[in-house]
Short mmCIF file of N, CA and C in Angstrom, two decimals:
data_model
loop_
_atom_site.label_atom_id
_atom_site.label_comp_id
_atom_site.label_asym_id
_atom_site.label_seq_id
_atom_site.Cartn_x
_atom_site.Cartn_y
_atom_site.Cartn_z
N TYR A 261 121.29 104.85 59.09
CA TYR A 261 121.52 103.42 59.19
C TYR A 261 120.66 102.88 60.32
N HIS A 262 119.98 101.77 60.08
CA HIS A 262 119.12 101.13 61.08
C HIS A 262 119.46 99.63 61.16
N TRP A 263 119.69 99.17 62.38
CA TRP A 263 120.02 97.76 62.60
C TRP A 263 118.82 97.11 63.30
N THR A 264 118.08 96.32 62.60
CA THR A 264 116.90 95.66 63.14
C THR A 264 117.31 94.65 64.21
N ALA A 265 116.61 94.71 65.34
CA ALA A 265 116.84 93.79 66.47
C ALA A 265 118.27 93.85 66.98
N MET A 266 118.84 95.07 67.01
CA MET A 266 120.22 95.24 67.44
C MET A 266 120.44 94.76 68.88
N LYS A 267 119.53 95.12 69.78
CA LYS A 267 119.69 94.76 71.19
C LYS A 267 119.78 93.25 71.37
N SER A 268 118.88 92.51 70.74
CA SER A 268 118.89 91.06 70.90
C SER A 268 120.11 90.42 70.25
N LYS A 269 120.57 90.97 69.10
CA LYS A 269 121.76 90.43 68.43
C LYS A 269 123.01 90.66 69.27
N VAL A 270 123.13 91.86 69.87
CA VAL A 270 124.29 92.16 70.71
C VAL A 270 124.28 91.26 71.94
N LYS A 271 123.11 91.10 72.57
CA LYS A 271 123.01 90.23 73.74
C LYS A 271 123.39 88.79 73.37
N GLU A 272 122.91 88.33 72.24
CA GLU A 272 123.22 86.97 71.78
C GLU A 272 124.73 86.80 71.56
N TYR A 273 125.36 87.82 70.97
CA TYR A 273 126.80 87.76 70.73
C TYR A 273 127.57 87.72 72.06
N ILE A 274 127.19 88.62 72.99
CA ILE A 274 127.90 88.69 74.27
C ILE A 274 127.71 87.39 75.05
N ASP A 275 126.51 86.83 75.02
CA ASP A 275 126.26 85.57 75.73
C ASP A 275 127.07 84.41 75.16
N SER A 276 127.39 84.46 73.88
CA SER A 276 128.14 83.36 73.26
C SER A 276 129.65 83.61 73.24
N CYS A 277 130.08 84.81 73.58
CA CYS A 277 131.50 85.18 73.55
C CYS A 277 132.19 84.73 74.84
N ASP A 278 133.17 83.83 74.73
CA ASP A 278 133.88 83.30 75.88
C ASP A 278 134.64 84.40 76.63
N THR A 279 135.32 85.27 75.90
CA THR A 279 136.09 86.36 76.52
C THR A 279 135.17 87.32 77.27
N CYS A 280 134.02 87.63 76.67
CA CYS A 280 133.06 88.53 77.31
C CYS A 280 132.56 87.93 78.63
N GLN A 281 132.31 86.65 78.64
CA GLN A 281 131.79 86.00 79.84
C GLN A 281 132.83 85.95 80.96
N ARG A 282 134.09 85.81 80.59
CA ARG A 282 135.15 85.74 81.60
C ARG A 282 135.50 87.09 82.20
N THR A 283 135.36 88.16 81.43
CA THR A 283 135.82 89.48 81.88
C THR A 283 134.70 90.41 82.30
N LYS A 284 133.46 89.99 82.25
CA LYS A 284 132.37 90.91 82.60
C LYS A 284 132.35 91.15 84.11
N ASN A 285 131.87 92.32 84.50
CA ASN A 285 131.80 92.70 85.91
C ASN A 285 130.70 91.93 86.61
N ASN A 286 130.94 91.61 87.87
CA ASN A 286 129.95 90.93 88.69
C ASN A 286 128.99 91.98 89.24
N THR A 287 127.70 91.85 88.98
CA THR A 287 126.72 92.83 89.45
C THR A 287 125.99 92.37 90.70
N GLN A 288 126.33 91.21 91.21
CA GLN A 288 125.68 90.70 92.41
C GLN A 288 126.28 91.32 93.65
N ALA A 289 125.48 91.40 94.70
CA ALA A 289 125.97 91.91 95.98
C ALA A 289 127.02 90.93 96.52
N PRO A 290 128.00 91.44 97.26
CA PRO A 290 129.02 90.54 97.80
C PRO A 290 128.39 89.50 98.73
N MET A 291 128.95 88.30 98.68
CA MET A 291 128.41 87.22 99.50
C MET A 291 128.79 87.45 100.95
N VAL A 292 127.84 87.17 101.84
CA VAL A 292 128.09 87.26 103.27
C VAL A 292 127.82 85.89 103.88
N LEU A 293 128.43 85.64 105.01
CA LEU A 293 128.23 84.37 105.68
C LEU A 293 126.83 84.31 106.26
N PHE A 294 126.20 83.16 106.16
CA PHE A 294 124.88 82.95 106.71
C PHE A 294 124.97 82.94 108.22
N LYS A 295 124.11 83.70 108.86
CA LYS A 295 124.11 83.76 110.32
C LYS A 295 123.01 82.84 110.85
N HIS A 296 123.39 81.81 111.56
CA HIS A 296 122.43 80.86 112.09
C HIS A 296 121.61 81.50 113.20
N LEU A 297 120.33 81.18 113.21
CA LEU A 297 119.45 81.67 114.27
C LEU A 297 119.56 80.75 115.47
N LYS A 298 119.51 81.35 116.65
CA LYS A 298 119.54 80.54 117.87
C LYS A 298 118.23 79.77 117.95
N PRO A 299 118.30 78.50 118.36
CA PRO A 299 117.06 77.73 118.46
C PRO A 299 116.15 78.27 119.55
N SER A 300 114.88 78.18 119.31
CA SER A 300 113.89 78.63 120.28
C SER A 300 113.70 77.54 121.33
N ASN A 301 113.47 77.94 122.58
CA ASN A 301 113.28 76.94 123.63
C ASN A 301 111.85 76.91 124.16
N GLU A 302 110.98 77.80 123.68
CA GLU A 302 109.58 77.81 124.08
C GLU A 302 108.71 77.94 122.84
N ARG A 303 107.52 77.36 122.89
CA ARG A 303 106.60 77.47 121.77
C ARG A 303 106.10 78.91 121.64
N TRP A 304 106.01 79.36 120.41
CA TRP A 304 105.53 80.69 120.03
C TRP A 304 106.36 81.80 120.67
N ASN A 305 107.59 81.47 121.04
CA ASN A 305 108.52 82.47 121.55
C ASN A 305 109.26 83.13 120.39
N SER A 306 109.52 82.38 119.36
CA SER A 306 110.21 82.86 118.17
C SER A 306 109.42 82.40 116.95
N ILE A 307 109.02 83.38 116.13
CA ILE A 307 108.19 83.04 114.97
C ILE A 307 108.76 83.63 113.69
N ILE A 308 108.32 83.08 112.58
CA ILE A 308 108.67 83.60 111.26
C ILE A 308 107.36 84.07 110.62
N MET A 309 107.38 85.29 110.08
CA MET A 309 106.19 85.86 109.46
C MET A 309 106.51 86.20 108.02
N ASP A 310 105.66 85.74 107.09
CA ASP A 310 105.92 86.00 105.67
C ASP A 310 104.60 86.04 104.91
N PHE A 311 104.66 86.59 103.71
CA PHE A 311 103.51 86.67 102.83
C PHE A 311 103.76 85.80 101.60
N ILE A 312 102.75 85.06 101.18
CA ILE A 312 102.82 84.30 99.93
C ILE A 312 101.92 85.03 98.94
N THR A 313 102.53 85.48 97.85
CA THR A 313 101.80 86.29 96.88
C THR A 313 102.43 86.16 95.51
N PRO A 314 101.79 86.42 94.42
CA PRO A 314 100.35 86.54 94.25
C PRO A 314 99.74 85.17 94.02
N LEU A 315 98.53 85.01 94.48
CA LEU A 315 97.78 83.77 94.30
C LEU A 315 96.49 84.08 93.55
N PRO A 316 95.83 83.07 93.03
CA PRO A 316 94.53 83.33 92.38
C PRO A 316 93.54 83.93 93.39
N ARG A 317 92.76 84.87 92.92
CA ARG A 317 91.80 85.57 93.78
C ARG A 317 90.65 84.63 94.19
N THR A 318 90.31 84.66 95.49
CA THR A 318 89.20 83.85 95.99
C THR A 318 87.88 84.59 95.79
N ILE A 319 86.79 83.97 96.14
CA ILE A 319 85.47 84.59 96.04
C ILE A 319 85.40 85.84 96.92
N ASN A 320 86.10 85.81 98.06
CA ASN A 320 86.11 86.94 98.99
C ASN A 320 87.07 88.04 98.57
N GLY A 321 87.79 87.86 97.47
CA GLY A 321 88.72 88.87 96.98
C GLY A 321 90.13 88.76 97.55
N ASN A 322 90.44 87.67 98.23
CA ASN A 322 91.77 87.48 98.80
C ASN A 322 92.69 86.80 97.79
N ASN A 323 93.94 87.30 97.71
CA ASN A 323 94.92 86.64 96.84
C ASN A 323 96.32 86.63 97.45
N VAL A 324 96.40 86.86 98.77
CA VAL A 324 97.66 86.82 99.51
C VAL A 324 97.43 85.99 100.76
N ILE A 325 98.45 85.26 101.17
CA ILE A 325 98.35 84.48 102.42
C ILE A 325 99.42 85.00 103.38
N LEU A 326 99.00 85.35 104.59
CA LEU A 326 99.93 85.68 105.67
C LEU A 326 100.22 84.38 106.40
N VAL A 327 101.49 84.00 106.44
CA VAL A 327 101.91 82.75 107.09
C VAL A 327 102.76 83.10 108.30
N VAL A 328 102.38 82.55 109.45
CA VAL A 328 103.15 82.73 110.68
C VAL A 328 103.51 81.34 111.18
N VAL A 329 104.82 81.09 111.35
CA VAL A 329 105.32 79.76 111.73
C VAL A 329 106.04 79.84 113.06
N ASP A 330 105.66 78.97 113.99
CA ASP A 330 106.40 78.84 115.24
C ASP A 330 107.67 78.05 114.95
N ARG A 331 108.81 78.60 115.30
CA ARG A 331 110.08 77.96 114.95
C ARG A 331 110.34 76.67 115.71
N LEU A 332 109.79 76.52 116.92
CA LEU A 332 110.05 75.31 117.70
C LEU A 332 109.15 74.15 117.27
N SER A 333 107.85 74.37 117.27
CA SER A 333 106.91 73.28 116.97
C SER A 333 106.60 73.15 115.49
N LYS A 334 106.96 74.16 114.70
CA LYS A 334 106.65 74.22 113.26
C LYS A 334 105.14 74.33 113.01
N PHE A 335 104.38 74.68 114.04
CA PHE A 335 102.94 74.91 113.89
C PHE A 335 102.75 76.21 113.12
N ILE A 336 101.76 76.24 112.22
CA ILE A 336 101.57 77.44 111.40
C ILE A 336 100.17 78.00 111.56
N ARG A 337 100.09 79.28 111.37
CA ARG A 337 98.81 80.00 111.29
C ARG A 337 98.77 80.63 109.92
N ILE A 338 97.71 80.36 109.16
CA ILE A 338 97.58 80.88 107.81
C ILE A 338 96.33 81.74 107.74
N THR A 339 96.48 82.93 107.15
CA THR A 339 95.36 83.85 107.02
C THR A 339 95.32 84.38 105.59
N ALA A 340 94.18 84.23 104.93
CA ALA A 340 94.00 84.78 103.59
C ALA A 340 93.70 86.27 103.71
N THR A 341 94.34 87.06 102.85
CA THR A 341 94.18 88.52 102.91
C THR A 341 94.10 89.09 101.50
N PRO A 342 93.60 90.33 101.39
CA PRO A 342 93.60 90.99 100.09
C PRO A 342 94.99 91.52 99.74
N THR A 343 95.17 91.94 98.51
CA THR A 343 96.47 92.44 98.05
C THR A 343 96.90 93.68 98.80
N SER A 344 96.00 94.60 98.99
CA SER A 344 96.35 95.89 99.61
C SER A 344 96.51 95.72 101.11
N LEU A 345 97.59 95.07 101.51
CA LEU A 345 97.85 94.79 102.91
C LEU A 345 98.93 95.75 103.41
N ASP A 346 98.55 96.61 104.36
CA ASP A 346 99.51 97.55 104.92
C ASP A 346 99.89 97.10 106.33
N ALA A 347 100.77 97.85 106.98
CA ALA A 347 101.26 97.47 108.30
C ALA A 347 100.14 97.43 109.36
N PRO A 348 99.24 98.44 109.42
CA PRO A 348 98.16 98.36 110.41
C PRO A 348 97.25 97.14 110.22
N THR A 349 96.94 96.80 108.98
CA THR A 349 96.10 95.63 108.72
C THR A 349 96.84 94.35 109.09
N THR A 350 98.13 94.30 108.80
CA THR A 350 98.94 93.14 109.18
C THR A 350 98.98 93.01 110.70
N ALA A 351 99.12 94.13 111.39
CA ALA A 351 99.13 94.11 112.86
C ALA A 351 97.82 93.59 113.41
N LEU A 352 96.70 94.00 112.82
CA LEU A 352 95.39 93.52 113.26
C LEU A 352 95.25 92.02 113.02
N LEU A 353 95.67 91.54 111.86
CA LEU A 353 95.64 90.10 111.57
C LEU A 353 96.54 89.33 112.53
N PHE A 354 97.70 89.89 112.81
CA PHE A 354 98.63 89.26 113.76
C PHE A 354 97.99 89.17 115.14
N TYR A 355 97.35 90.25 115.56
CA TYR A 355 96.68 90.28 116.86
C TYR A 355 95.58 89.22 116.92
N GLU A 356 94.75 89.16 115.89
CA GLU A 356 93.61 88.23 115.88
C GLU A 356 94.03 86.76 115.74
N ASN A 357 95.12 86.49 115.03
CA ASN A 357 95.47 85.11 114.73
C ASN A 357 96.65 84.55 115.53
N VAL A 358 97.50 85.41 116.04
CA VAL A 358 98.66 84.93 116.79
C VAL A 358 98.60 85.37 118.25
N TYR A 359 98.53 86.67 118.48
CA TYR A 359 98.59 87.18 119.85
C TYR A 359 97.46 86.64 120.73
N ARG A 360 96.25 86.60 120.22
CA ARG A 360 95.11 86.11 121.00
C ARG A 360 95.29 84.66 121.45
N ASN A 361 95.98 83.87 120.65
CA ASN A 361 96.15 82.45 120.96
C ASN A 361 97.46 82.12 121.65
N HIS A 362 98.49 82.93 121.43
CA HIS A 362 99.83 82.54 121.90
C HIS A 362 100.60 83.64 122.61
N GLU A 363 100.01 84.78 122.82
CA GLU A 363 100.66 85.96 123.40
C GLU A 363 101.72 86.52 122.45
N LEU A 364 102.47 87.49 122.93
CA LEU A 364 103.45 88.17 122.09
C LEU A 364 104.78 87.42 122.10
N PRO A 365 105.29 87.07 120.93
CA PRO A 365 106.60 86.38 120.88
C PRO A 365 107.72 87.35 121.23
N THR A 366 108.84 86.80 121.63
CA THR A 366 110.00 87.64 121.92
C THR A 366 110.81 87.93 120.67
N GLU A 367 110.54 87.16 119.59
CA GLU A 367 111.31 87.32 118.36
C GLU A 367 110.41 87.08 117.15
N ILE A 368 110.39 88.06 116.24
CA ILE A 368 109.66 87.90 114.98
C ILE A 368 110.67 88.06 113.85
N ILE A 369 110.78 87.04 113.03
CA ILE A 369 111.70 87.07 111.89
C ILE A 369 110.87 87.34 110.64
N SER A 370 111.24 88.38 109.92
CA SER A 370 110.50 88.77 108.72
C SER A 370 111.46 89.39 107.72
N ASP A 371 111.15 89.23 106.43
CA ASP A 371 111.99 89.83 105.40
C ASP A 371 111.43 91.18 104.94
N ARG A 372 110.49 91.72 105.66
CA ARG A 372 109.94 93.04 105.32
C ARG A 372 110.94 94.12 105.66
N ASP A 373 110.83 95.26 104.98
CA ASP A 373 111.76 96.35 105.22
C ASP A 373 111.54 96.97 106.60
N PRO A 374 112.56 97.65 107.14
CA PRO A 374 112.47 98.23 108.49
C PRO A 374 111.32 99.22 108.64
N MET A 375 110.99 99.98 107.58
CA MET A 375 109.90 100.94 107.67
C MET A 375 108.57 100.23 107.91
N PHE A 376 108.33 99.14 107.16
CA PHE A 376 107.10 98.35 107.34
C PHE A 376 107.04 97.80 108.75
N MET A 377 108.14 97.22 109.24
CA MET A 377 108.15 96.63 110.57
C MET A 377 107.95 97.69 111.65
N SER A 378 108.49 98.88 111.44
CA SER A 378 108.28 99.97 112.39
C SER A 378 106.80 100.32 112.48
N HIS A 379 106.14 100.46 111.33
CA HIS A 379 104.70 100.75 111.31
C HIS A 379 103.90 99.58 111.89
N PHE A 380 104.35 98.36 111.62
CA PHE A 380 103.70 97.17 112.16
C PHE A 380 103.72 97.21 113.68
N TRP A 381 104.89 97.46 114.27
CA TRP A 381 105.01 97.48 115.74
C TRP A 381 104.19 98.61 116.34
N LYS A 382 104.23 99.79 115.73
CA LYS A 382 103.43 100.91 116.24
C LYS A 382 101.94 100.57 116.21
N SER A 383 101.50 99.94 115.13
CA SER A 383 100.09 99.57 115.00
C SER A 383 99.72 98.48 116.01
N LEU A 384 100.58 97.49 116.17
CA LEU A 384 100.31 96.41 117.11
C LEU A 384 100.24 96.94 118.54
N PHE A 385 101.18 97.79 118.91
CA PHE A 385 101.16 98.35 120.27
C PHE A 385 99.95 99.25 120.47
N SER A 386 99.50 99.90 119.43
CA SER A 386 98.28 100.70 119.52
C SER A 386 97.07 99.80 119.79
N ILE A 387 97.00 98.66 119.10
CA ILE A 387 95.91 97.70 119.32
C ILE A 387 95.97 97.16 120.75
N LEU A 388 97.19 96.92 121.25
CA LEU A 388 97.37 96.38 122.59
C LEU A 388 97.24 97.45 123.68
N ARG A 389 97.07 98.70 123.24
CA ARG A 389 96.98 99.87 124.14
C ARG A 389 98.26 100.05 124.95
N VAL A 390 99.38 99.83 124.29
CA VAL A 390 100.68 100.07 124.90
C VAL A 390 101.20 101.38 124.33
N LYS A 391 101.51 102.31 125.20
CA LYS A 391 101.99 103.62 124.77
C LYS A 391 103.51 103.56 124.62
N LEU A 392 104.00 103.86 123.42
CA LEU A 392 105.44 103.89 123.19
C LEU A 392 105.95 105.28 123.54
N CYS A 393 106.85 105.33 124.48
CA CYS A 393 107.40 106.62 124.91
C CYS A 393 108.90 106.63 124.66
N PRO A 394 109.39 107.68 123.99
CA PRO A 394 110.84 107.76 123.82
C PRO A 394 111.51 108.01 125.16
N ASN A 395 112.72 107.54 125.28
CA ASN A 395 113.49 107.74 126.50
C ASN A 395 113.86 109.22 126.61
N PRO A 396 113.41 109.92 127.66
CA PRO A 396 113.72 111.35 127.76
C PRO A 396 115.22 111.62 127.87
N LEU A 397 115.98 110.72 128.49
CA LEU A 397 117.42 110.91 128.59
C LEU A 397 118.07 110.83 127.22
N SER A 398 117.58 109.92 126.38
CA SER A 398 118.11 109.79 125.02
C SER A 398 117.85 111.07 124.23
N THR A 399 116.64 111.63 124.38
CA THR A 399 116.29 112.88 123.69
C THR A 399 117.15 114.02 124.21
N LEU A 400 117.38 114.04 125.52
CA LEU A 400 118.20 115.09 126.12
C LEU A 400 119.63 115.00 125.61
N LYS A 401 120.19 113.78 125.51
CA LYS A 401 121.55 113.60 125.00
C LYS A 401 121.67 114.12 123.57
N ARG A 402 120.68 113.81 122.73
CA ARG A 402 120.72 114.28 121.34
C ARG A 402 120.64 115.79 121.28
N THR A 403 119.79 116.40 122.15
CA THR A 403 119.64 117.86 122.16
C THR A 403 120.95 118.51 122.59
N VAL A 404 121.57 117.97 123.64
CA VAL A 404 122.84 118.52 124.12
C VAL A 404 123.91 118.40 123.03
N LYS A 405 124.00 117.24 122.38
CA LYS A 405 124.98 117.04 121.31
C LYS A 405 124.74 118.02 120.17
N LEU A 406 123.47 118.21 119.81
CA LEU A 406 123.12 119.12 118.73
C LEU A 406 123.51 120.55 119.09
N LYS A 407 123.18 120.98 120.30
CA LYS A 407 123.51 122.35 120.74
C LYS A 407 125.02 122.53 120.79
N PHE A 408 125.73 121.51 121.26
CA PHE A 408 127.19 121.58 121.36
C PHE A 408 127.80 121.71 119.97
N SER A 409 127.31 120.92 119.02
CA SER A 409 127.89 120.97 117.68
C SER A 409 127.53 122.26 116.96
N ILE A 410 126.37 122.84 117.25
CA ILE A 410 126.00 124.11 116.64
C ILE A 410 126.85 125.24 117.22
N ALA A 411 127.14 125.19 118.54
CA ALA A 411 127.91 126.23 119.20
C ALA A 411 129.36 126.21 118.72
N ASN A 412 129.88 125.07 118.39
CA ASN A 412 131.29 124.98 117.95
C ASN A 412 131.43 125.29 116.55
#
């Protein structure tokens, strides 16, 4: 037995069924309260960084825009970039377009994942020649805890 277009017919039926619509499970993440950001009191102290993509490709091969917005003055810096934008390249663009003109902000708001932001910060500090050193006491505490838990 073969039912032609079964998937679309079933979907159509479920979408039109009142009981199905009332009793179906919610697949959305639970709602959380919006957390307001504290207002910035200095220019380029708090910024928002985001990418606008995909856009039509330019003659130079760029089809992504890196947008950096100062939260206080609403002044923006826009940089056209290629699609293959990784954290080190983003850090270099940030250095050339934001840091050189406004120094390092105390707060960067971005919707990028923590792994990307971690690589971004490591790359930016490398460009700035800032050596990131782990706290030796923190490492010692972890080692002691690990040895203690292994011994028990």
